[in-house]
Amino acid sequence: MSTFLTRAVGRVRSLLPARADFAVMARNPRRDLLAGLTVAIVALPLALGFGVSSGLGAEAGLATAVVAGALAALFGGSNLQVSGPTGAMTVVLVPIVAQYGPGGVLTVGLMAGVLLIALALLKAGRYMRYIPAPVVEGFTLGIACVIGLQQVPNALGVAKPEGDKVLVVTWRAIEEFVRTPNWTAVILAVAVAAVMLLGARWRPTIPFSIVAVIAATLAAQLFHLDAAAPIGDLPSGLPAPSLAFLDLSAVGSLLTPAVAVAALAALESLLSATVADGMTVGQKHDPDKELFGQGIANLAAPLFGGVPATAAIARTAVNVRTGAGSRLAALTHAAVLAVIVFAVAPLVSKIPLAALAGVLLATAIRMVEVGALRAMARATRSDAIVLVLTAVATLALDLVYAVIIGLVVAGALALRAVANQARMDQVDFKADLPGEHSKEEHALLAEHIVAYRIDGPLFFVGAHRFLLELSEVADVRVMILRMSRITTMDATGALVLKDAVEKLNRRGIAVLTSGIRPGQRQALQSVGALDLLQMEGREYATTPEAIAGARAHLHRAGVLPAAPVTEEVSR
C-alpha cells in the first residue's frame, strides 16, 4: 500500500509545474505581455459569444476565459496554449443545457475535470496522437457547420426556438424570421462577419473582431436600434466560488455527458498543443501535463459559474503568431479579461447579440480550410469517406459519437487495406529440391506436390479468403505451405488455417509446413492447429526439408522410388 501511495504521489508531482516552466517567463516578458494583450482582445468577443451560445450567458463565457484560461496556462503542458470557452465545447453543451439546465452543465464540467486528471495520471495523453487526420478534419468541418448554424437565431434577431438538435432549431428560427423579419439584426451580423473576413485578408495583424463589435455597438447606441437586442446586464466581477449547483443525486445520469465533455476537452486540447508545436521551433508540449492542466481548469471554472473549457486552436495560433514564448502570454490574456470583467462590464453589456453572432459566423467560416479538405479528399477514397462521414455525424449526432464513428470506420478501412496486402502464391519448388534429381523425377514431383507461399498478415479481416483458395486445390497428394513470410497471425487466421488443413487431409492431401515463426507458433497452439501440423512430422524448419518430407511421403505411398540421400539442406 505504501509503495502504491509513493508512486501515486510521485506521479502527481511529475504533473505539477516545474521551475523551468516559470524560468522561461523571464526571458522576454515584454513580448509575452504584448501577445497576451492581443489574444485578450481577440478572445473577448469569442468568450462572450460562446457563453451566450452555450445557454449560460455571456458572464459564463467570461468566467471560463478568466479562471480556466489562467489555471490551464499555469498547470498545462504547453508554453503557448490559450484556453477558454470554445465552439466545439459549446456544440456539446447545448443539448446538456436543454436536458439538465445550467446546474447540470456546471456539474458536468466538474466531473469532466476529475476525468481529465484521471487520464493524466493514467498517462493517456500519448494515445491521442493516433487519431487519423481525416477524422480530425471531418470533425473540424462538422464543428464549423454546427457553430454557424447555432448563430442563426441571434443573427436573424429571433428568440432561440425550443429544441436540442441544431438543424431543427435553425429551421424553426428561419420560420420565425419569415413571419416577423428583423433586418437590423441580419445587417449587423453580416456586417461584423464581413469586416472580420475581409479585414483578415487585408491586415491579418489587426484584431478586426473587436473593431467590428465596437463599431456595431456604437451604431446600435447612436441610431437607437432597438431591434438589435443587447447582451444584457453583466456582473461587475466574478462571483464567489460555490458548489450550490451540485446535486449528488444527478451525478449518475450526468456521467455520460461528462465523459463526452472530457473526451472533447482532451482531443481538442492535445490537437491544439500539437498545432502550436508545429508553428514554432523548439517547443514541445507534454500531453499528460496538458490533460492535468485542463482537468484543474475544468474543476475550478464551474465554481465561478463558468462552462467547461478546452484549449482554443484559433486563440493559440494568434498567441504564437504575435510572438509568445512562455505561459506569461496566456496568463496575461486571462488577467486582461479579468480587468474587463471588473472595469467595463456595463459597456460590454450593450454589445448586440447579432454582433456576437457575426463574430462566430466568421469564426466558423475561418475554421474551414478548403485546401486541407481538398487534399484530404483527394488522398485516397478511404480518407474521403472517413472525412465526410465524420463531418456528417458531427452535424447530425454529436461530437463524441462522430469521433467514435470516424475512428471505427477509419480502423476498419485500414484493416481492410492491410488485409489486401496479404498474398498467397503458388511457387515453383525446383530451386529448393535437395539432393540429386532427374528431370523425370522433378516432373513427377510437380505432378503430385504443390507449394504455396503466404506473404503478409493472416488475421481476421482477410483470413477466410485463404481458406477458400486452399480448399480449392485438387489432384495433388502433398501441399507445402511456406509460412516464413507471414508478418502477423491472430487466432482467427490460425483457426482458418487449421480448418483448411483438416479439409485437405480429409481429401487425402497431406499438408506440410515450413518456416513457422515463434509468434505464429503461439497463435497456432492456442487453437490446436500446431498439433495438427506436427502430426506425422509434417512441420519443418525450412522449405528444402519440407520437400524432402514430401518426397518421403510419396515414397511411402508408392508413388516415388526411395528418396536419394540429401547432400545439402538449406533454406
Short mmCIF file of N, CA, C and O in Angstrom, two decimals, residues 341-403:
data_model
loop_
_atom_site.label_atom_id
_atom_site.label_comp_id
_atom_site.label_asym_id
_atom_site.label_seq_id
_atom_site.Cartn_x
_atom_site.Cartn_y
_atom_site.Cartn_z
N VAL A 341 -13.80 42.42 -17.04
CA VAL A 341 -14.97 42.00 -16.27
C VAL A 341 -15.25 42.98 -15.13
O VAL A 341 -16.39 43.37 -14.88
N PHE A 342 -14.20 43.40 -14.44
CA PHE A 342 -14.37 44.27 -13.29
C PHE A 342 -14.60 45.73 -13.68
O PHE A 342 -15.35 46.45 -13.01
N ALA A 343 -13.96 46.18 -14.75
CA ALA A 343 -13.94 47.62 -15.04
C ALA A 343 -15.01 48.08 -16.02
O ALA A 343 -15.59 49.15 -15.84
N VAL A 344 -15.25 47.31 -17.07
CA VAL A 344 -16.11 47.83 -18.14
C VAL A 344 -17.30 46.91 -18.43
O VAL A 344 -17.78 46.87 -19.56
N ALA A 345 -17.77 46.19 -17.43
CA ALA A 345 -18.92 45.31 -17.62
C ALA A 345 -20.14 46.05 -18.15
O ALA A 345 -20.85 45.55 -19.02
N PRO A 346 -20.46 47.28 -17.65
CA PRO A 346 -21.63 47.99 -18.18
C PRO A 346 -21.54 48.27 -19.68
O PRO A 346 -22.55 48.23 -20.38
N LEU A 347 -20.34 48.56 -20.17
CA LEU A 347 -20.18 48.82 -21.60
C LEU A 347 -20.31 47.53 -22.41
O LEU A 347 -20.94 47.51 -23.46
N VAL A 348 -19.70 46.46 -21.89
CA VAL A 348 -19.77 45.17 -22.59
C VAL A 348 -21.22 44.69 -22.69
O VAL A 348 -21.62 44.07 -23.69
N SER A 349 -22.04 45.00 -21.70
CA SER A 349 -23.43 44.53 -21.69
C SER A 349 -24.26 45.12 -22.82
O SER A 349 -25.33 44.61 -23.13
N LYS A 350 -23.77 46.21 -23.44
CA LYS A 350 -24.52 46.86 -24.52
C LYS A 350 -24.23 46.27 -25.91
O LYS A 350 -24.81 46.67 -26.91
N ILE A 351 -23.30 45.31 -25.99
CA ILE A 351 -22.96 44.70 -27.28
C ILE A 351 -24.17 43.95 -27.82
O ILE A 351 -24.77 43.13 -27.13
N PRO A 352 -24.56 44.20 -29.06
CA PRO A 352 -25.71 43.48 -29.64
C PRO A 352 -25.41 41.99 -29.82
O PRO A 352 -24.30 41.60 -30.22
N LEU A 353 -26.39 41.15 -29.53
CA LEU A 353 -26.24 39.71 -29.74
C LEU A 353 -25.97 39.39 -31.21
O LEU A 353 -25.25 38.45 -31.52
N ALA A 354 -26.55 40.17 -32.10
CA ALA A 354 -26.33 39.95 -33.53
C ALA A 354 -24.87 40.15 -33.90
O ALA A 354 -24.34 39.47 -34.78
N ALA A 355 -24.20 41.11 -33.22
CA ALA A 355 -22.79 41.35 -33.50
C ALA A 355 -21.95 40.15 -33.08
O ALA A 355 -21.03 39.73 -33.80
N LEU A 356 -22.27 39.58 -31.91
CA LEU A 356 -21.55 38.38 -31.47
C LEU A 356 -21.82 37.22 -32.41
O LEU A 356 -20.93 36.41 -32.69
N ALA A 357 -23.06 37.14 -32.92
CA ALA A 357 -23.38 36.09 -33.90
C ALA A 357 -22.52 36.26 -35.15
O ALA A 357 -22.03 35.26 -35.71
N GLY A 358 -22.31 37.48 -35.57
CA GLY A 358 -21.45 37.74 -36.72
C GLY A 358 -20.02 37.30 -36.47
O GLY A 358 -19.36 36.74 -37.36
N VAL A 359 -19.52 37.54 -35.25
CA VAL A 359 -18.15 37.11 -34.90
C VAL A 359 -18.03 35.60 -35.02
O VAL A 359 -17.07 35.07 -35.60
N LEU A 360 -19.01 34.88 -34.49
CA LEU A 360 -18.93 33.43 -34.51
C LEU A 360 -19.19 32.86 -35.90
O LEU A 360 -18.64 31.80 -36.25
N LEU A 361 -20.00 33.53 -36.70
CA LEU A 361 -20.18 33.10 -38.09
C LEU A 361 -18.86 33.20 -38.84
O LEU A 361 -18.48 32.29 -39.58
N ALA A 362 -18.17 34.32 -38.66
CA ALA A 362 -16.87 34.49 -39.31
C ALA A 362 -15.87 33.46 -38.79
O ALA A 362 -15.06 32.91 -39.55
N THR A 363 -15.90 33.18 -37.49
CA THR A 363 -15.01 32.17 -36.90
C THR A 363 -15.27 30.80 -37.51
O THR A 363 -14.32 30.06 -37.83
N ALA A 364 -16.56 30.46 -37.68
CA ALA A 364 -16.90 29.17 -38.28
C ALA A 364 -16.39 29.06 -39.71
O ALA A 364 -15.85 28.02 -40.11
N ILE A 365 -16.53 30.14 -40.46
CA ILE A 365 -16.05 30.13 -41.85
C ILE A 365 -14.54 29.97 -41.90
O ILE A 365 -14.00 29.22 -42.73
N ARG A 366 -13.85 30.65 -41.00
CA ARG A 366 -12.38 30.60 -41.00
C ARG A 366 -11.85 29.25 -40.51
O ARG A 366 -10.70 28.90 -40.75
N MET A 367 -12.69 28.49 -39.82
CA MET A 367 -12.27 27.15 -39.38
C MET A 367 -12.16 26.18 -40.54
O MET A 367 -11.43 25.19 -40.45
N VAL A 368 -12.87 26.45 -41.62
CA VAL A 368 -12.89 25.54 -42.76
C VAL A 368 -11.70 25.85 -43.67
O VAL A 368 -11.66 26.90 -44.32
N GLU A 369 -10.71 24.97 -43.68
CA GLU A 369 -9.54 25.14 -44.54
C GLU A 369 -9.77 24.33 -45.82
O GLU A 369 -9.58 23.11 -45.84
N VAL A 370 -10.18 25.04 -46.86
CA VAL A 370 -10.57 24.37 -48.10
C VAL A 370 -9.41 23.56 -48.69
O VAL A 370 -9.60 22.44 -49.18
N GLY A 371 -8.22 24.11 -48.64
CA GLY A 371 -7.06 23.42 -49.20
C GLY A 371 -6.79 22.10 -48.51
O GLY A 371 -6.54 21.08 -49.17
N ALA A 372 -6.86 22.10 -47.18
CA ALA A 372 -6.62 20.87 -46.43
C ALA A 372 -7.71 19.84 -46.70
O ALA A 372 -7.43 18.65 -46.86
N LEU A 373 -8.97 20.30 -46.78
CA LEU A 373 -10.07 19.38 -47.07
C LEU A 373 -9.93 18.78 -48.47
O LEU A 373 -10.15 17.59 -48.67
N ARG A 374 -9.56 19.63 -49.44
CA ARG A 374 -9.41 19.14 -50.81
C ARG A 374 -8.28 18.11 -50.89
O ARG A 374 -8.42 17.06 -51.54
N ALA A 375 -7.17 18.40 -50.22
CA ALA A 375 -6.04 17.47 -50.25
C ALA A 375 -6.40 16.15 -49.59
O ALA A 375 -6.04 15.07 -50.08
N MET A 376 -7.12 16.24 -48.47
CA MET A 376 -7.51 15.01 -47.76
C MET A 376 -8.48 14.18 -48.59
O MET A 376 -8.39 12.96 -48.64
N ALA A 377 -9.42 14.86 -49.24
CA ALA A 377 -10.41 14.15 -50.05
C ALA A 377 -9.78 13.48 -51.26
O ALA A 377 -10.26 12.45 -51.73
N ARG A 378 -8.70 14.08 -51.77
CA ARG A 378 -8.04 13.52 -52.95
C ARG A 378 -7.00 12.47 -52.61
O ARG A 378 -6.51 11.78 -53.50
N ALA A 379 -6.63 12.34 -51.34
CA ALA A 379 -5.55 11.42 -50.96
C ALA A 379 -5.93 9.98 -51.32
O ALA A 379 -5.28 9.35 -52.16
N THR A 380 -6.95 9.47 -50.69
CA THR A 380 -7.47 8.14 -51.03
C THR A 380 -8.99 8.16 -50.85
O THR A 380 -9.53 9.03 -50.17
N ARG A 381 -9.64 7.19 -51.44
CA ARG A 381 -11.09 7.09 -51.28
C ARG A 381 -11.45 6.84 -49.82
O ARG A 381 -12.44 7.38 -49.32
N SER A 382 -10.64 6.07 -49.11
CA SER A 382 -10.93 5.80 -47.70
C SER A 382 -10.86 7.06 -46.87
O SER A 382 -11.71 7.30 -46.00
N ASP A 383 -9.85 7.90 -47.12
CA ASP A 383 -9.73 9.17 -46.39
C ASP A 383 -10.95 10.05 -46.65
O ASP A 383 -11.47 10.70 -45.73
N ALA A 384 -11.39 10.11 -47.90
CA ALA A 384 -12.56 10.94 -48.23
C ALA A 384 -13.81 10.42 -47.52
O ALA A 384 -14.61 11.21 -47.00
N ILE A 385 -13.98 9.10 -47.48
CA ILE A 385 -15.15 8.52 -46.81
C ILE A 385 -15.14 8.85 -45.32
O ILE A 385 -16.15 9.26 -44.75
N VAL A 386 -13.99 8.68 -44.68
CA VAL A 386 -13.89 8.95 -43.25
C VAL A 386 -14.15 10.43 -42.96
O VAL A 386 -14.87 10.77 -42.00
N LEU A 387 -13.58 11.32 -43.77
CA LEU A 387 -13.78 12.76 -43.58
C LEU A 387 -15.26 13.13 -43.67
O LEU A 387 -15.81 13.80 -42.77
N VAL A 388 -15.91 12.70 -44.73
CA VAL A 388 -17.33 13.07 -44.94
C VAL A 388 -18.20 12.45 -43.86
O VAL A 388 -19.10 13.12 -43.31
N LEU A 389 -17.95 11.20 -43.53
CA LEU A 389 -18.78 10.52 -42.54
C LEU A 389 -18.64 11.18 -41.16
O LEU A 389 -19.64 11.38 -40.45
N THR A 390 -17.42 11.56 -40.79
CA THR A 390 -17.20 12.22 -39.50
C THR A 390 -17.90 13.58 -39.47
O THR A 390 -18.52 13.95 -38.46
N ALA A 391 -17.79 14.33 -40.57
CA ALA A 391 -18.43 15.65 -40.62
C ALA A 391 -19.95 15.53 -40.52
O ALA A 391 -20.60 16.27 -39.78
N VAL A 392 -20.53 14.59 -41.26
CA VAL A 392 -22.00 14.40 -41.23
C VAL A 392 -22.45 13.94 -39.86
O VAL A 392 -23.47 14.40 -39.33
N ALA A 393 -21.69 13.03 -39.24
CA ALA A 393 -22.05 12.55 -37.90
C ALA A 393 -21.96 13.67 -36.87
O ALA A 393 -22.77 13.75 -35.94
N THR A 394 -20.98 14.55 -37.02
CA THR A 394 -20.86 15.70 -36.12
C THR A 394 -22.09 16.59 -36.23
O THR A 394 -22.61 17.09 -35.22
N LEU A 395 -22.56 16.79 -37.42
CA LEU A 395 -23.71 17.65 -37.65
C LEU A 395 -25.02 16.98 -37.21
O LEU A 395 -25.89 17.63 -36.63
N ALA A 396 -25.16 15.69 -37.48
CA ALA A 396 -26.43 15.01 -37.24
C ALA A 396 -26.53 14.42 -35.84
O ALA A 396 -27.62 14.33 -35.29
N LEU A 397 -25.39 14.00 -35.25
CA LEU A 397 -25.42 13.35 -33.93
C LEU A 397 -24.79 14.27 -32.89
O LEU A 397 -25.35 15.28 -32.54
N ASP A 398 -23.61 13.92 -32.41
CA ASP A 398 -22.84 14.81 -31.55
C ASP A 398 -21.36 14.51 -31.76
O ASP A 398 -20.98 13.58 -32.46
N LEU A 399 -20.52 15.34 -31.14
CA LEU A 399 -19.09 15.29 -31.45
C LEU A 399 -18.44 13.98 -31.03
O LEU A 399 -17.60 13.44 -31.76
N VAL A 400 -18.78 13.48 -29.86
CA VAL A 400 -18.13 12.27 -29.38
C VAL A 400 -18.52 11.07 -30.25
O VAL A 400 -17.67 10.27 -30.66
N TYR A 401 -19.82 10.95 -30.54
CA TYR A 401 -20.24 9.87 -31.44
C TYR A 401 -19.57 10.01 -32.80
O TYR A 401 -19.20 9.01 -33.44
N ALA A 402 -19.42 11.25 -33.27
CA ALA A 402 -18.79 11.48 -34.57
C ALA A 402 -17.35 10.97 -34.57
O ALA A 402 -16.92 10.31 -35.52
N VAL A 403 -16.60 11.28 -33.51
CA VAL A 403 -15.21 10.84 -33.43
C VAL A 403 -15.14 9.32 -33.33
O VAL A 403 -14.31 8.67 -33.98
#
